[in-house]
Amino acid sequence: KNSMRRENQSSMSEFLLLGLPIQPEHQGMFFALFLGMYLTTVLGNLLIILLIRLDPRLHTPMYFFLSHLALTDVSFSSVTVPKMLMYMRTHDQSIPYAGCISQMYFFLLFGCLDNFLLAVMAYDRYVAICQPLHYTTVMRQELCVSLVAASWVLCSILALLHTLLLAQLSFCAANTIPHFFCDLTSLLKLSCSDTSINELVIFIVGGTIFILPLSSILGSYVHIGTAVMSVSFTKSLFKVFSTCGSHLFVVSIYYGTIASVYFFSSSWESNDKDVIASFVYAVVTPMLNPFIYSLRNRDIKQAFEIFVNRANFLK
């Protein structure tokens, strides 16, 4: 039996990704659309990072966290989209075993980072609005760096834990993944080994990663809402809601689609609705962040104008 399991695992050299539920005659149109979305994600988030780096006025905790969120979003999208575009163009749906495991690790890593960075940004807004006089004391540079570093370390460990547990499993003849990337739950479905430990870890660790950051975000905004309601200045109210509303919009899309896939899905099997919901939080949300955090942000707009003026001056 052990010999057969080793043979099954060693013979699994690649997986086949079915991709998004798109009709063959529409592949070209969606390829152009997804390519445009990916380029927008990469260029938009890299522009935010560049502006924050170049403009000293943006060297504040809020923009420090935003730059890391932008970097995470570029990485998160780059884990899945280039491969998806490649097999849409070449119709080669195969992905090597090692490549699939690596893709799953980085997808879990950057997905986890997104969770914690959104929570950290909500805490930053809570301190700025509810404790403005203590903001510089509380959100000092050491704390900001520690929060980001702790997020990286914790998410790296958790992603590695899932990856190592998956690497212990054996895979039989079936190698078709009904998804556009190597989704952990889809891979577990293909395994012919006992996956009870993997499922338990997903339930405990995944639930913790989902619930703790979301609870922190909701708690921060409950306090912000309570503080805002006690202010009678219409202008201040509008400024607070315009700043926090964009963040809440991203949080709602991100956590709503994750919950629909992993918590409220009607079946353990991947279906078209789950695949599309995964596409929203893995591809659409990273693309929206540059627009949501910059279009109504006066500091980012001014930094962009200065950047354009400098570029024109150097011509």
Short mmCIF file of C-alpha atoms in Angstrom, two decimals:
data_model
loop_
_atom_site.label_atom_id
_atom_site.label_comp_id
_atom_site.label_asym_id
_atom_site.label_seq_id
_atom_site.Cartn_x
_atom_site.Cartn_y
_atom_site.Cartn_z
CA LYS A 1 0.00 0.00 0.00
CA ASN A 2 2.82 2.41 0.91
CA SER A 3 4.59 1.54 -2.33
CA MET A 4 1.41 2.27 -4.29
CA ARG A 5 0.96 5.62 -2.55
CA ARG A 6 4.54 6.61 -3.35
CA GLU A 7 4.00 5.59 -6.95
CA ASN A 8 0.78 7.61 -7.19
CA GLN A 9 2.44 10.67 -5.72
CA SER A 10 5.57 10.44 -7.86
CA SER A 11 3.54 9.86 -11.04
CA MET A 12 1.57 13.09 -10.49
CA SER A 13 3.89 15.36 -12.46
CA GLU A 14 1.30 17.99 -13.38
CA PHE A 15 -2.25 19.23 -12.91
CA LEU A 16 -4.76 20.60 -15.40
CA LEU A 17 -6.50 23.88 -14.61
CA LEU A 18 -9.97 24.18 -16.14
CA GLY A 19 -9.91 27.97 -15.73
CA LEU A 20 -12.86 30.33 -15.68
CA PRO A 21 -16.24 29.23 -17.07
CA ILE A 22 -15.87 31.09 -20.38
CA GLN A 23 -17.14 29.87 -23.75
CA PRO A 24 -14.35 29.21 -26.30
CA GLU A 25 -15.67 31.82 -28.74
CA HIS A 26 -15.37 34.50 -26.03
CA GLN A 27 -11.82 33.63 -24.94
CA GLY A 28 -10.21 36.37 -27.04
CA MET A 29 -12.43 39.13 -25.70
CA PHE A 30 -11.95 38.07 -22.07
CA PHE A 31 -8.20 37.68 -22.60
CA ALA A 32 -7.98 41.35 -23.64
CA LEU A 33 -10.19 42.36 -20.70
CA PHE A 34 -8.20 40.40 -18.11
CA LEU A 35 -4.89 41.60 -19.55
CA GLY A 36 -6.09 45.19 -19.21
CA MET A 37 -7.22 44.53 -15.64
CA TYR A 38 -3.88 42.98 -14.72
CA LEU A 39 -1.87 45.83 -16.25
CA THR A 40 -4.09 48.31 -14.40
CA THR A 41 -3.48 46.45 -11.15
CA VAL A 42 0.29 46.35 -11.57
CA LEU A 43 0.79 49.88 -12.89
CA GLY A 44 -1.74 51.47 -10.53
CA ASN A 45 -0.32 49.87 -7.38
CA LEU A 46 3.30 50.45 -8.42
CA LEU A 47 2.45 54.11 -9.06
CA ILE A 48 1.06 54.40 -5.52
CA ILE A 49 4.25 52.86 -4.12
CA LEU A 50 6.39 55.24 -6.21
CA LEU A 51 4.44 58.34 -5.17
CA ILE A 52 4.60 57.41 -1.49
CA ARG A 53 8.32 56.77 -1.82
CA LEU A 54 9.09 60.07 -3.59
CA ASP A 55 6.84 62.50 -1.68
CA PRO A 56 8.03 63.22 1.90
CA ARG A 57 4.52 64.39 2.86
CA LEU A 58 3.32 60.82 2.37
CA HIS A 59 5.83 59.36 4.81
CA THR A 60 3.14 58.76 7.44
CA PRO A 61 1.80 55.54 9.00
CA MET A 62 -1.33 55.51 6.82
CA TYR A 63 0.64 55.68 3.58
CA PHE A 64 3.28 53.30 4.92
CA PHE A 65 0.57 50.66 5.32
CA LEU A 66 -0.99 51.62 1.98
CA SER A 67 2.34 51.08 0.19
CA HIS A 68 2.60 47.58 1.67
CA LEU A 69 -1.01 46.85 0.72
CA ALA A 70 -0.22 47.97 -2.85
CA LEU A 71 2.85 45.72 -2.97
CA THR A 72 0.81 42.81 -1.62
CA ASP A 73 -1.95 43.40 -4.18
CA VAL A 74 0.54 43.37 -7.07
CA SER A 75 2.02 40.13 -5.77
CA PHE A 76 -1.38 38.58 -5.00
CA SER A 77 -2.62 39.24 -8.53
CA SER A 78 0.67 38.16 -10.12
CA VAL A 79 0.47 34.73 -8.49
CA THR A 80 -2.55 33.70 -10.56
CA VAL A 81 -3.27 36.08 -13.46
CA PRO A 82 -0.16 35.57 -15.68
CA LYS A 83 -0.68 31.80 -15.69
CA MET A 84 -4.39 32.25 -16.38
CA LEU A 85 -3.63 34.58 -19.31
CA MET A 86 -1.04 32.17 -20.66
CA TYR A 87 -3.38 29.20 -20.87
CA MET A 88 -6.15 31.39 -22.29
CA ARG A 89 -3.76 32.34 -25.08
CA THR A 90 -1.97 29.04 -25.67
CA HIS A 91 -4.76 26.67 -24.49
CA ASP A 92 -2.12 24.81 -22.47
CA GLN A 93 -3.90 24.21 -19.17
CA SER A 94 -1.17 22.15 -17.52
CA ILE A 95 0.83 23.29 -14.52
CA PRO A 96 3.72 21.25 -13.01
CA TYR A 97 3.25 19.69 -9.58
CA ALA A 98 5.99 21.89 -8.05
CA GLY A 99 4.58 24.97 -9.78
CA CYS A 100 1.10 24.22 -8.45
CA ILE A 101 2.33 23.80 -4.88
CA SER A 102 4.39 27.01 -5.16
CA GLN A 103 1.42 28.93 -6.56
CA MET A 104 -0.76 27.72 -3.70
CA TYR A 105 1.85 28.80 -1.12
CA PHE A 106 2.19 32.34 -2.46
CA PHE A 107 -1.57 32.66 -2.95
CA LEU A 108 -2.12 31.79 0.72
CA LEU A 109 0.76 34.06 1.79
CA PHE A 110 -0.44 37.20 0.01
CA GLY A 111 -4.11 36.49 0.72
CA CYS A 112 -3.29 36.28 4.42
CA LEU A 113 -1.23 39.48 4.20
CA ASP A 114 -4.16 41.32 2.64
CA ASN A 115 -6.30 40.31 5.62
CA PHE A 116 -3.87 41.60 8.23
CA LEU A 117 -2.93 44.79 6.36
CA LEU A 118 -6.59 45.75 6.01
CA ALA A 119 -6.96 45.22 9.77
CA VAL A 120 -3.85 47.28 10.52
CA MET A 121 -5.11 50.10 8.29
CA ALA A 122 -8.46 50.08 10.11
CA TYR A 123 -6.62 50.35 13.45
CA ASP A 124 -4.58 53.25 12.08
CA ARG A 125 -7.80 55.08 11.11
CA TYR A 126 -9.26 54.34 14.56
CA VAL A 127 -6.29 55.94 16.33
CA ALA A 128 -6.24 58.91 13.92
CA ILE A 129 -9.95 59.69 14.40
CA CYS A 130 -10.65 58.58 17.97
CA GLN A 131 -7.30 59.50 19.55
CA PRO A 132 -5.92 62.30 17.35
CA LEU A 133 -3.86 63.89 20.12
CA HIS A 134 -2.03 60.60 20.76
CA TYR A 135 -1.71 59.54 17.12
CA THR A 136 1.99 60.33 16.69
CA THR A 137 2.77 58.70 20.03
CA VAL A 138 0.81 55.52 19.40
CA MET A 139 1.54 55.04 15.69
CA ARG A 140 5.27 55.52 15.96
CA GLN A 141 7.60 54.13 13.32
CA GLU A 142 8.70 51.16 15.42
CA LEU A 143 5.12 49.98 15.91
CA CYS A 144 4.27 50.36 12.21
CA VAL A 145 7.30 48.35 11.13
CA SER A 146 6.60 45.72 13.78
CA LEU A 147 2.98 45.29 12.69
CA VAL A 148 3.95 44.80 9.04
CA ALA A 149 6.87 42.50 9.91
CA ALA A 150 4.70 40.42 12.23
CA SER A 151 2.10 40.07 9.47
CA TRP A 152 4.76 38.83 7.03
CA VAL A 153 6.22 36.33 9.50
CA LEU A 154 2.86 34.97 10.67
CA CYS A 155 1.45 34.62 7.15
CA SER A 156 4.63 32.96 5.90
CA ILE A 157 4.42 30.38 8.69
CA LEU A 158 0.72 29.69 8.12
CA ALA A 159 1.12 29.37 4.35
CA LEU A 160 4.10 27.06 4.86
CA LEU A 161 2.07 24.93 7.28
CA HIS A 162 -0.66 24.35 4.69
CA THR A 163 1.95 23.67 2.00
CA LEU A 164 3.87 21.10 4.04
CA LEU A 165 0.68 19.29 5.01
CA LEU A 166 -0.41 19.18 1.38
CA ALA A 167 3.00 17.89 0.27
CA GLN A 168 2.48 14.83 2.48
CA LEU A 169 -0.60 13.76 0.54
CA SER A 170 -0.77 11.33 -2.35
CA PHE A 171 -2.60 12.05 -5.59
CA CYS A 172 -4.18 9.39 -7.77
CA ALA A 173 -5.12 9.39 -11.44
CA ALA A 174 -7.41 12.45 -11.33
CA ASN A 175 -5.44 15.63 -11.90
CA THR A 176 -8.05 18.13 -13.16
CA ILE A 177 -8.59 21.20 -10.96
CA PRO A 178 -11.93 22.94 -11.63
CA HIS A 179 -10.43 26.37 -11.00
CA PHE A 180 -8.20 29.02 -12.58
CA PHE A 181 -5.44 28.49 -9.99
CA CYS A 182 -4.24 25.79 -7.61
CA ASP A 183 -6.86 26.22 -4.93
CA LEU A 184 -6.13 24.37 -1.68
CA THR A 185 -9.60 22.89 -1.23
CA SER A 186 -9.66 21.73 -4.87
CA LEU A 187 -6.29 20.01 -4.41
CA LEU A 188 -7.50 18.24 -1.28
CA LYS A 189 -10.46 16.93 -3.25
CA LEU A 190 -8.07 15.27 -5.72
CA SER A 191 -6.04 13.53 -3.04
CA CYS A 192 -6.51 9.83 -2.35
CA SER A 193 -5.01 10.21 1.15
CA ASP A 194 -6.76 11.00 4.41
CA THR A 195 -7.22 14.80 4.41
CA SER A 196 -8.89 15.12 7.81
CA ILE A 197 -5.85 16.85 9.36
CA ASN A 198 -5.64 19.28 6.45
CA GLU A 199 -9.32 20.07 6.74
CA LEU A 200 -9.01 20.60 10.50
CA VAL A 201 -6.08 22.99 10.01
CA ILE A 202 -8.02 24.87 7.32
CA PHE A 203 -10.99 25.18 9.67
CA ILE A 204 -8.95 26.38 12.66
CA VAL A 205 -6.23 28.46 10.98
CA GLY A 206 -8.38 29.70 8.10
CA GLY A 207 -11.19 30.65 10.43
CA THR A 208 -8.76 32.49 12.69
CA ILE A 209 -7.18 34.39 9.78
CA PHE A 210 -10.64 35.37 8.59
CA ILE A 211 -12.35 36.16 11.89
CA LEU A 212 -9.59 37.97 13.82
CA PRO A 213 -8.77 40.62 11.18
CA LEU A 214 -12.45 41.07 10.31
CA SER A 215 -13.34 41.49 14.00
CA SER A 216 -10.54 44.03 14.38
CA ILE A 217 -11.79 45.96 11.34
CA LEU A 218 -15.40 45.95 12.49
CA GLY A 219 -14.40 46.89 16.05
CA SER A 220 -12.30 49.80 14.78
CA TYR A 221 -15.13 51.15 12.64
CA VAL A 222 -17.72 50.74 15.38
CA HIS A 223 -15.55 52.97 17.58
CA ILE A 224 -15.02 55.37 14.68
CA GLY A 225 -18.75 55.50 13.98
CA THR A 226 -19.51 56.14 17.66
CA ALA A 227 -16.95 58.94 17.78
CA VAL A 228 -18.18 60.48 14.53
CA MET A 229 -21.81 60.51 15.67
CA SER A 230 -20.84 62.71 18.60
CA VAL A 231 -19.40 65.34 16.24
CA SER A 232 -21.82 67.91 14.92
CA PHE A 233 -19.60 69.42 12.23
CA THR A 234 -20.93 68.42 8.82
CA LYS A 235 -17.60 69.02 7.08
CA SER A 236 -15.74 66.78 9.54
CA LEU A 237 -18.37 64.08 9.19
CA PHE A 238 -18.09 64.13 5.39
CA LYS A 239 -14.27 63.96 5.51
CA VAL A 240 -14.31 60.99 7.89
CA PHE A 241 -16.91 59.03 5.92
CA SER A 242 -15.18 59.73 2.59
CA THR A 243 -11.90 58.43 4.01
CA CYS A 244 -13.28 55.39 5.81
CA GLY A 245 -16.02 54.60 3.31
CA SER A 246 -13.50 53.62 0.62
CA HIS A 247 -11.75 51.30 3.03
CA LEU A 248 -15.03 49.71 4.09
CA PHE A 249 -15.97 49.23 0.44
CA VAL A 250 -12.80 47.21 -0.20
CA VAL A 251 -13.32 45.23 3.00
CA SER A 252 -16.92 44.41 2.06
CA ILE A 253 -16.00 43.09 -1.39
CA TYR A 254 -12.94 41.20 -0.17
CA TYR A 255 -14.45 39.49 2.85
CA GLY A 256 -17.86 39.05 1.25
CA THR A 257 -16.48 37.04 -1.68
CA ILE A 258 -14.14 35.02 0.56
CA ALA A 259 -17.04 34.13 2.85
CA SER A 260 -19.21 33.11 -0.11
CA VAL A 261 -16.51 30.73 -1.34
CA TYR A 262 -15.17 29.17 1.85
CA PHE A 263 -17.97 29.56 4.41
CA PHE A 264 -21.30 29.76 2.57
CA SER A 265 -20.60 27.52 -0.39
CA SER A 266 -23.34 24.94 -0.90
CA SER A 267 -20.91 22.17 -1.79
CA TRP A 268 -17.37 21.01 -1.16
CA GLU A 269 -17.03 20.79 -4.94
CA SER A 270 -15.89 23.91 -6.78
CA ASN A 271 -18.69 25.35 -8.90
CA ASP A 272 -18.84 28.25 -11.34
CA LYS A 273 -20.17 30.66 -8.70
CA ASP A 274 -17.25 29.88 -6.36
CA VAL A 275 -14.72 30.27 -9.17
CA ILE A 276 -16.13 33.67 -10.13
CA ALA A 277 -16.21 34.79 -6.49
CA SER A 278 -12.57 33.73 -6.15
CA PHE A 279 -11.77 35.78 -9.25
CA VAL A 280 -13.35 38.84 -7.63
CA TYR A 281 -11.29 38.76 -4.43
CA ALA A 282 -8.08 37.57 -6.11
CA VAL A 283 -8.11 39.75 -9.24
CA VAL A 284 -10.78 42.47 -9.11
CA THR A 285 -10.14 43.74 -5.57
CA PRO A 286 -6.38 44.34 -6.11
CA MET A 287 -7.28 46.31 -9.25
CA LEU A 288 -9.82 48.49 -7.41
CA ASN A 289 -7.50 49.47 -4.55
CA PRO A 290 -5.46 52.10 -6.47
CA PHE A 291 -8.68 53.84 -7.59
CA ILE A 292 -10.44 53.62 -4.24
CA TYR A 293 -7.48 54.87 -2.21
CA SER A 294 -6.28 57.55 -4.62
CA LEU A 295 -9.12 59.08 -6.64
CA ARG A 296 -10.63 60.82 -3.59
CA ASN A 297 -7.32 61.27 -1.78
CA ARG A 298 -6.03 64.84 -2.01
CA ASP A 299 -2.51 63.96 -0.87
CA ILE A 300 -2.11 61.27 -3.53
CA LYS A 301 -3.50 63.60 -6.21
CA GLN A 302 -1.07 66.35 -5.25
CA ALA A 303 1.84 63.91 -5.21
CA PHE A 304 0.83 62.70 -8.67
CA GLU A 305 0.65 66.27 -10.01
CA ILE A 306 4.13 67.01 -8.65
CA PHE A 307 5.42 63.78 -10.19
CA VAL A 308 3.95 64.67 -13.61
CA ASN A 309 5.33 68.21 -13.44
CA ARG A 310 8.80 66.89 -12.61
CA ALA A 311 8.59 64.40 -15.48
CA ASN A 312 7.60 67.18 -17.91
CA PHE A 313 10.37 69.43 -16.62
CA LEU A 314 13.00 66.74 -17.25
CA LYS A 315 11.91 66.28 -20.88
#
